[in-house]
Tab-separated table of C-alpha atoms in Angstrom:
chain	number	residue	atom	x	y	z
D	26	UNK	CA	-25.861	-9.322	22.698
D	27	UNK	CA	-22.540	-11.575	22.937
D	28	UNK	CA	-19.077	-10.044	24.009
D	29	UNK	CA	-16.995	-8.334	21.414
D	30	UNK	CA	-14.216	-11.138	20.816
D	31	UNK	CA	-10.454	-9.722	20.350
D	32	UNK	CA	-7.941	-12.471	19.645
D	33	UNK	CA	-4.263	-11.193	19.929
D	34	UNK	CA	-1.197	-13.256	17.693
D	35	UNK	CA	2.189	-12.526	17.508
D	36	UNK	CA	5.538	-12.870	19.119
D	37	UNK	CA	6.797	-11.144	22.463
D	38	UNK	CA	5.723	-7.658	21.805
D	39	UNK	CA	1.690	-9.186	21.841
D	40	UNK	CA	2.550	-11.435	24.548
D	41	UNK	CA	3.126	-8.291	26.444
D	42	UNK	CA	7.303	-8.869	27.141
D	43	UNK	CA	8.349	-5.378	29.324
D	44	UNK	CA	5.130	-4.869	30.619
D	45	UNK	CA	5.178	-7.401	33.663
D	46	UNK	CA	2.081	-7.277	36.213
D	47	UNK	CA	1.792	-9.612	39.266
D	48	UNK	CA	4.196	-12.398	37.829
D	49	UNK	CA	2.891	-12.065	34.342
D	50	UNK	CA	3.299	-9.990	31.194
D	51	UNK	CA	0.411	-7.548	30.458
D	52	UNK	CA	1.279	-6.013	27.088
D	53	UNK	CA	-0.508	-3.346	24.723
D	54	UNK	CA	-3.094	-5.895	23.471
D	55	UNK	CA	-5.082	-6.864	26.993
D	56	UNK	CA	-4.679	-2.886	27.646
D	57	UNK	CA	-6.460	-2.284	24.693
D	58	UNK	CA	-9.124	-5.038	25.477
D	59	UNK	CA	-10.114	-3.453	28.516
D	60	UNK	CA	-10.821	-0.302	26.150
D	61	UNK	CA	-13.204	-1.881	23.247
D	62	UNK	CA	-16.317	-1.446	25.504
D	63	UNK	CA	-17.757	0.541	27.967
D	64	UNK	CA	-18.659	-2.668	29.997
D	65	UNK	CA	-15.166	-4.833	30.648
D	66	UNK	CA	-17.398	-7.790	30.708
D	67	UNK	CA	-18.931	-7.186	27.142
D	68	UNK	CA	-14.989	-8.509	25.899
D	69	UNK	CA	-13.817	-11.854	25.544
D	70	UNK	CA	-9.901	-11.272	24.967
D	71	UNK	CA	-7.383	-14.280	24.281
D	72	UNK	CA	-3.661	-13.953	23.722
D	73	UNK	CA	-2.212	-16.503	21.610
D	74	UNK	CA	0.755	-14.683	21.205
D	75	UNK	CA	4.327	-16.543	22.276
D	76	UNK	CA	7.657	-14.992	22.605
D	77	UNK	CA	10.132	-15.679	19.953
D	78	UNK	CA	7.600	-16.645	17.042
D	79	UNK	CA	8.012	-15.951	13.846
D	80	UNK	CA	5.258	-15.507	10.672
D	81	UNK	CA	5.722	-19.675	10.520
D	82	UNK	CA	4.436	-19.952	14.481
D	83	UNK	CA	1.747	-17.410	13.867
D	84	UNK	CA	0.110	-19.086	10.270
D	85	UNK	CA	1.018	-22.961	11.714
D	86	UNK	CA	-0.273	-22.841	15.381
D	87	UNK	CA	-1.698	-19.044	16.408
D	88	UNK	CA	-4.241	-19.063	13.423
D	89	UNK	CA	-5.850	-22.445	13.644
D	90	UNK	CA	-6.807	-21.666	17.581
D	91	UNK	CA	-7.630	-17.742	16.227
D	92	UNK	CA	-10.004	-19.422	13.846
D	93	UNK	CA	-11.432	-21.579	15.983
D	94	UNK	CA	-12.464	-18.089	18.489
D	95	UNK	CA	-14.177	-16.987	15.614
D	96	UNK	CA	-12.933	-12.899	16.604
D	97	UNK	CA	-14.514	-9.983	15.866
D	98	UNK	CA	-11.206	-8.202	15.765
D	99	UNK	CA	-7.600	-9.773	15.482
D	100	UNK	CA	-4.338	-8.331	15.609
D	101	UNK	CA	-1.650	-9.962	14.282
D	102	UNK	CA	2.043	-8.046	14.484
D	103	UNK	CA	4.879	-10.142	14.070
D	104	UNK	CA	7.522	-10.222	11.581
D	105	UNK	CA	11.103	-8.810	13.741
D	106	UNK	CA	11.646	-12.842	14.830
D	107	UNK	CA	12.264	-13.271	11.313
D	108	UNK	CA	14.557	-10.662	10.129
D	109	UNK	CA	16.404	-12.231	12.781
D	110	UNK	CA	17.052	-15.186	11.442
D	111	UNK	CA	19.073	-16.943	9.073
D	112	UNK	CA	16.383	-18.332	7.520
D	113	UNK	CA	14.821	-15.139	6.562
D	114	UNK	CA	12.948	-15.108	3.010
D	115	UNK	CA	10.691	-12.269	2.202
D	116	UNK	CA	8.328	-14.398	-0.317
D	117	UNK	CA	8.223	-16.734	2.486
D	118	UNK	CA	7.465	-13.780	5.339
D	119	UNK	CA	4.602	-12.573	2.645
D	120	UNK	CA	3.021	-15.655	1.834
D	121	UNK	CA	2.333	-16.762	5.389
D	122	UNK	CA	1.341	-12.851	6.450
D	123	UNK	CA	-1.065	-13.343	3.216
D	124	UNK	CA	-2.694	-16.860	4.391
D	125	UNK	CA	-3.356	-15.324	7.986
D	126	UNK	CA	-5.026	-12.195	6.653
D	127	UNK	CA	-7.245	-13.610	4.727
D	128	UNK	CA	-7.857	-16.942	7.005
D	129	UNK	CA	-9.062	-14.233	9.607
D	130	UNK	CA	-11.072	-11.044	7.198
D	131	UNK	CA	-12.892	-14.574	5.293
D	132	UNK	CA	-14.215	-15.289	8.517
D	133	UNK	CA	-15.386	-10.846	8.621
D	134	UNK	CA	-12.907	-10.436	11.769
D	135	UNK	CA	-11.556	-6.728	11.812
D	136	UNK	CA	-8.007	-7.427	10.890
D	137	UNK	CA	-5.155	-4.900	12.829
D	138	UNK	CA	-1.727	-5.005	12.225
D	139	UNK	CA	1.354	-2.886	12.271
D	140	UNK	CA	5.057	-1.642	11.042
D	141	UNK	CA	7.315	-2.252	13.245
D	142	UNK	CA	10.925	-0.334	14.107
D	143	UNK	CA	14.264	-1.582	12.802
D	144	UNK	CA	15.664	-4.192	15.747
D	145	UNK	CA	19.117	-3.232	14.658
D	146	UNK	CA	19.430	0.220	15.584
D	147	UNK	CA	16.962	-0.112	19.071
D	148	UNK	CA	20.032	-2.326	19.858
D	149	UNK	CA	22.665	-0.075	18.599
D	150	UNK	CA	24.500	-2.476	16.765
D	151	UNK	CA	27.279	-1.202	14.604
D	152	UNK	CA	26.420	0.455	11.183
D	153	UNK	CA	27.462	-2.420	9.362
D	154	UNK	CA	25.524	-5.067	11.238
D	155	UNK	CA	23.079	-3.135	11.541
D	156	UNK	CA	21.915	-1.765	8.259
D	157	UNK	CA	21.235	-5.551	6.695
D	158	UNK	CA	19.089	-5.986	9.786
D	159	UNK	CA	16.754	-2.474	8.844
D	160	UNK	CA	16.640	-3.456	5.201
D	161	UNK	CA	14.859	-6.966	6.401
D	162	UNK	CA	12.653	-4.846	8.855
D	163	UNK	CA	11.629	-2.497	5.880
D	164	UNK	CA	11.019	-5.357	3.501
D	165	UNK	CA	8.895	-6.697	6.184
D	166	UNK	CA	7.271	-3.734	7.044
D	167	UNK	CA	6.553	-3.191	3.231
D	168	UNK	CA	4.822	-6.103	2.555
D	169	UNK	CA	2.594	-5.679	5.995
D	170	UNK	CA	1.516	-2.101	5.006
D	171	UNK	CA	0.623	-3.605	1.072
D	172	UNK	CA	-1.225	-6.531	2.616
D	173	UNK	CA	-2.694	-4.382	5.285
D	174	UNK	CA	-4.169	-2.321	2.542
D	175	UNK	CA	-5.609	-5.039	0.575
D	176	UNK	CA	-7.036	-6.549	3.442
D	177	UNK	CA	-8.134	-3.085	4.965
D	178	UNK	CA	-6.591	-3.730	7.850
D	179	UNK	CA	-6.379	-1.120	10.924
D	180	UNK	CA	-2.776	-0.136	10.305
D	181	UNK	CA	-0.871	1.248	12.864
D	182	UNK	CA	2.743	2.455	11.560
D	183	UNK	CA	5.212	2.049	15.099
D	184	UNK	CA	8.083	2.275	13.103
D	185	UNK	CA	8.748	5.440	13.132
D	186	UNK	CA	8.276	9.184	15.019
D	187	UNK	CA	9.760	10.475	18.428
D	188	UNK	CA	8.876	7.115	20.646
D	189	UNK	CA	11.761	5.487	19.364
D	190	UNK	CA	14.038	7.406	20.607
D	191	UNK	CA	12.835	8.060	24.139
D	192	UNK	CA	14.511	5.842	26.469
D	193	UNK	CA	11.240	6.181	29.190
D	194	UNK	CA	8.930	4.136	26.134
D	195	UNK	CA	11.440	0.831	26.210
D	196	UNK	CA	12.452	-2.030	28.694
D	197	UNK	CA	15.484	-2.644	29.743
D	198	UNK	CA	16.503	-4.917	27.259
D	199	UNK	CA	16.264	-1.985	24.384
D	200	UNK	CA	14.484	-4.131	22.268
D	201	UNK	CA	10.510	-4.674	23.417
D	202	UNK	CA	8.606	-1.232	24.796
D	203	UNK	CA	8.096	-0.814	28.331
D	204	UNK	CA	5.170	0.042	30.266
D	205	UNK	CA	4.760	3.340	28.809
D	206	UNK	CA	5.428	2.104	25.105
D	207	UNK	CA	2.786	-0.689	25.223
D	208	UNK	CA	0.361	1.685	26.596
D	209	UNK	CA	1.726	4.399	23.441
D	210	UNK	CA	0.521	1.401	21.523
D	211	UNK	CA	-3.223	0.745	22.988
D	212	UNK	CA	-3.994	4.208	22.617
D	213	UNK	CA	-2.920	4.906	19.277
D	214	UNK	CA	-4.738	1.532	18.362
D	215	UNK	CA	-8.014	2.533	20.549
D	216	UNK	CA	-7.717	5.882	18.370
D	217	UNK	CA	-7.918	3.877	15.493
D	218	UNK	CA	-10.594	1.855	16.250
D	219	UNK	CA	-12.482	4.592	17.795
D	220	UNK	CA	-12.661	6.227	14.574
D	221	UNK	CA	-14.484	3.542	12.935
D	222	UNK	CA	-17.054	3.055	15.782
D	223	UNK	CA	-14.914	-0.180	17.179
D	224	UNK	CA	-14.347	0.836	20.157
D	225	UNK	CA	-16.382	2.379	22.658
D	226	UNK	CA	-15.119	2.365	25.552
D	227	UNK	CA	-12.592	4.949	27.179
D	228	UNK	CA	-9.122	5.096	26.028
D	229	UNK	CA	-6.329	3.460	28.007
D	230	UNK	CA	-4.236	5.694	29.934
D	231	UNK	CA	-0.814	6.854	28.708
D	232	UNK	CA	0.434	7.149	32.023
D	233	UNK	CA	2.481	4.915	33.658
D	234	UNK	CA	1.155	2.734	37.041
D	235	UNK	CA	5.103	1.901	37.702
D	236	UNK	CA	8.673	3.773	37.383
D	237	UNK	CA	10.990	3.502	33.904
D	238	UNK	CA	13.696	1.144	34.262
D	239	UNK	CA	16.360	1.766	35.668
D	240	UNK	CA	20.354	1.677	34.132
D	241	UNK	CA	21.001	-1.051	36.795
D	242	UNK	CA	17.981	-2.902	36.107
D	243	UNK	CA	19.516	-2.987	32.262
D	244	UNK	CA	22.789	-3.957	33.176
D	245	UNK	CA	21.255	-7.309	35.340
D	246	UNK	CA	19.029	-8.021	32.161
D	247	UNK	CA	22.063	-8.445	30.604
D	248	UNK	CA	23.665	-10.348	33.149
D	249	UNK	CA	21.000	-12.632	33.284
D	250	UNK	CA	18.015	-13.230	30.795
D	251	UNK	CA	19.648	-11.354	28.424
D	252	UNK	CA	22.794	-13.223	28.307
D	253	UNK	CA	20.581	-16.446	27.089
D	254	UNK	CA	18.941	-13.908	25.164
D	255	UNK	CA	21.867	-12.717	23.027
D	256	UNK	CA	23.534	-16.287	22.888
D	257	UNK	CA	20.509	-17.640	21.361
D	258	UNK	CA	20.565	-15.178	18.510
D	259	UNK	CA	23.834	-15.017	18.118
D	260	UNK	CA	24.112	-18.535	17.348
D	261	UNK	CA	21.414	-18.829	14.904
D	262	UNK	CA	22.168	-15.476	13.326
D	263	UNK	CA	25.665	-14.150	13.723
D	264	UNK	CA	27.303	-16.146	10.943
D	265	UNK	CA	24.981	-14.942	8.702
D	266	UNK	CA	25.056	-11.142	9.844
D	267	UNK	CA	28.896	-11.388	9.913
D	268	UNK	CA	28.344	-12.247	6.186
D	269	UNK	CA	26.273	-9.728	5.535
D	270	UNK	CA	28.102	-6.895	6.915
D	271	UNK	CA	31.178	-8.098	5.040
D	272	UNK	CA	29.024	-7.765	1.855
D	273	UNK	CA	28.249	-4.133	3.364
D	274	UNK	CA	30.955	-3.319	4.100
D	275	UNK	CA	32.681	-4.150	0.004
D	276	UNK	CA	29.534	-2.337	-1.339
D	277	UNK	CA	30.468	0.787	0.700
D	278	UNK	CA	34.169	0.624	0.022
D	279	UNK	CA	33.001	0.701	-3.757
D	280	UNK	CA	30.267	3.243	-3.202
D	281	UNK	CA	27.889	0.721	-4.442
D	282	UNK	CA	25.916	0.660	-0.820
D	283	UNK	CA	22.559	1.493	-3.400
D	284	UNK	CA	22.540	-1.522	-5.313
D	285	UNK	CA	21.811	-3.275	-1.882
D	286	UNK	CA	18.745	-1.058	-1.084
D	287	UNK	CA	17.181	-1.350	-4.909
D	288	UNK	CA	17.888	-5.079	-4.215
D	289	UNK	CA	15.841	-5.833	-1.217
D	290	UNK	CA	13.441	-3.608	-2.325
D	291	UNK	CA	13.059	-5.592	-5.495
D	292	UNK	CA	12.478	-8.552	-3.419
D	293	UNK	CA	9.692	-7.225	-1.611
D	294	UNK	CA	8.258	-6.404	-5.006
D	295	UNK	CA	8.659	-9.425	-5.955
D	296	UNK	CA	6.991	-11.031	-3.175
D	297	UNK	CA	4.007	-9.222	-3.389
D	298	UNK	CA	3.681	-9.283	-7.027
D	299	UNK	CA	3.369	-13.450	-6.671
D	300	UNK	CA	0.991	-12.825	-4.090
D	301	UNK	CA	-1.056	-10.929	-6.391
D	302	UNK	CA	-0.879	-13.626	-9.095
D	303	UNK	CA	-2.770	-16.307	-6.673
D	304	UNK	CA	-5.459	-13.580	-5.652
D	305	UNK	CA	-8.078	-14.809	-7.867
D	306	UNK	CA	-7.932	-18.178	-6.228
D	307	UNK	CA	-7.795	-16.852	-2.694
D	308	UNK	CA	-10.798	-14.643	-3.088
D	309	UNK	CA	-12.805	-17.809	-4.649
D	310	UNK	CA	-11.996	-19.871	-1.711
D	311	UNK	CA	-12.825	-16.618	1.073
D	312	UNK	CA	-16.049	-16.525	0.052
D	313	UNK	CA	-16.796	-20.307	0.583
D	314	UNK	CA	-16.146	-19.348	4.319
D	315	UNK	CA	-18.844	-18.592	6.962
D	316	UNK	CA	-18.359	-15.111	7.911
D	317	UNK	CA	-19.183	-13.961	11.935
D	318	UNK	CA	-22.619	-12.407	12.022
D	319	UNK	CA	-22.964	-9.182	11.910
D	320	UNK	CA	-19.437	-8.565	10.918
D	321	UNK	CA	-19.243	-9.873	7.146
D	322	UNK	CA	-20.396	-6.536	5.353
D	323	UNK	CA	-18.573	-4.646	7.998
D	324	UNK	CA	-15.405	-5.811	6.848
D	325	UNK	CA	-15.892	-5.859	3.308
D	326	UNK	CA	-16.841	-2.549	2.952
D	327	UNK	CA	-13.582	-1.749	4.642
D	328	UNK	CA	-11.069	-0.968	1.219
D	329	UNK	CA	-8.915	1.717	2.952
D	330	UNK	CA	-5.913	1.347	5.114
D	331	UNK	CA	-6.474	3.593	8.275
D	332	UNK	CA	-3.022	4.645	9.421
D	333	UNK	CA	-1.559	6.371	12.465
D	334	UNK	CA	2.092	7.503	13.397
D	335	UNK	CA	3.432	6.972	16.951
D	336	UNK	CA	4.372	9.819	18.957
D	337	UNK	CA	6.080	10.200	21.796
């Protein structure tokens, strides 16, 4: 019987960033590797994640090596890179989340994804900065949990519930989780896939092998990654988010803050609605592909969302 193959894609929270082991990152994806079956060696796991990737990276260079793996399962969570951008564009974000889904479920690869928390407020930017930022993230986040339901994805929702707010779950740059909040994540996925027979072998531990960060190991993030870290974004997105907090910040001066919500809303609508106009053609071409044996009816027969909350 061959391995169980688990391809990971998506930007630094896949790649592991917060969760460093001997030189390298570890992450919640290889922790939930070592958890899909009872012998470690009966898993063939490969991270194609990179730090800083957007949906673009993930559909133009992750997917064409995914493919080529041929996975069992793939998870594919990324989507904050792009709210943090000035090129953000929810039809764009939902057409290239809707290519990679079905690239990977036409092949009969268990397809996992997840919501993922506002970047804005783990930063603690300012109201005004922040609250363009969280209506991106829940446009994303909407489209993900639509297309992870069409797709009948294992859905994990980690945007919201009492991890978010405690400061032992996060690194010391506030916005990726630490040890402890990657390993929130492989157990709430291993639950997940538990439940539907996909993984059997024992959960990951929630407990930490290494202390929380410290408030002086924050403040030299800052000082040094983080400085390149912040300048980076700043240039690319700042002008942008000034210009979009001014826009706030007349809508809330009129009382008009609403009209703002309804409209990113209706963009996500919008986006998915176009999606669902090409369907037909999509499904034709999915079932020209060669599914993985032993997987294909697996996945088809899989028409409900399964969905989880983080807690802390």
């Amino acid at each position: 019987m061959r391995p169980v193959r688990f391809a990971a894609l998506g930007d630094s929270l896949t790649e592991g960033v917060g969760d460093p082991v001997d030189g390298h990152w570890r992450g919640w994806a290889a922790l939930l590797a070592g958890g899909l079956a009872e012998d470690l060696a009966a898993v063939e796991f490969s991270n194609l994640a990179v730090s800083g990737a957007q949906t673009r990276d993930v559909l133009e260079r992750q997917t064409p090596a995914g493919l080529e793996l041929r996975p069992d399962l793939v998870s594919v969570v990324v989507g904050v890179n792009d709210t943090l951008r000035c090129t953000f564009d929810i039809h764009a974000v939902a057409a290239r989340l809707d290519h990679v889904y079905a690239a990977f479920t036409g092949q009969g690869a268990v397809l996992m994804t997840a919501c993922l928390p506002d970047p804005g407020a783990m930063l603690g930017l300012p109201g005004a900065l922040a609250r363009p930022l969280a209506r991106r993230q829940r446009a994303v986040n909407t489209v993900v949990h639509a297309l992870s339901d069409r797709y009948g994805a294992v859905h994990l929702h980690a945007d919201e519930d009492a991890w978010l707010t405690d400061r032992a779950m996060w690194s010391a740059d506030r916005l990726h989780p630490g040890e402890r909040g990657h390993r929130q994540l492989a157990v709430r996925f291993h639950a997940l896939l538990a439940e539907e027979g996909l993984a059997t072998g024992p959960a990951p531990s929630p407990g930490p092998e290494f202390p929380a960060p410290t408030r002086s190991a924050g403040l030299w993030w800052l000082a040094t990654a983080g400085t390149g870290w912040v300048a980076r974004r700043c240039t690319d997105l700042l002008p942008q988010l000034l210009t979009l907090a001014a826009d706030e910040i007349r809508h809330r001066a009129r009382g008009t803050s609403a009209r703002l919500d309804l409209r990113a809303a209706a963009a996500a609508s919008a986006a998915l609605a176009a999606l669902s106009v090409a369907e037909p053609q999509r499904r034709r071409t999915a079932t020209k592909r060669t599914a993985v044996p032993g997987t294909a009816c697996a996945a088809d027969a899989r028409s409900v969302v399964r969905t989880t909350p983080i807690t802390g």
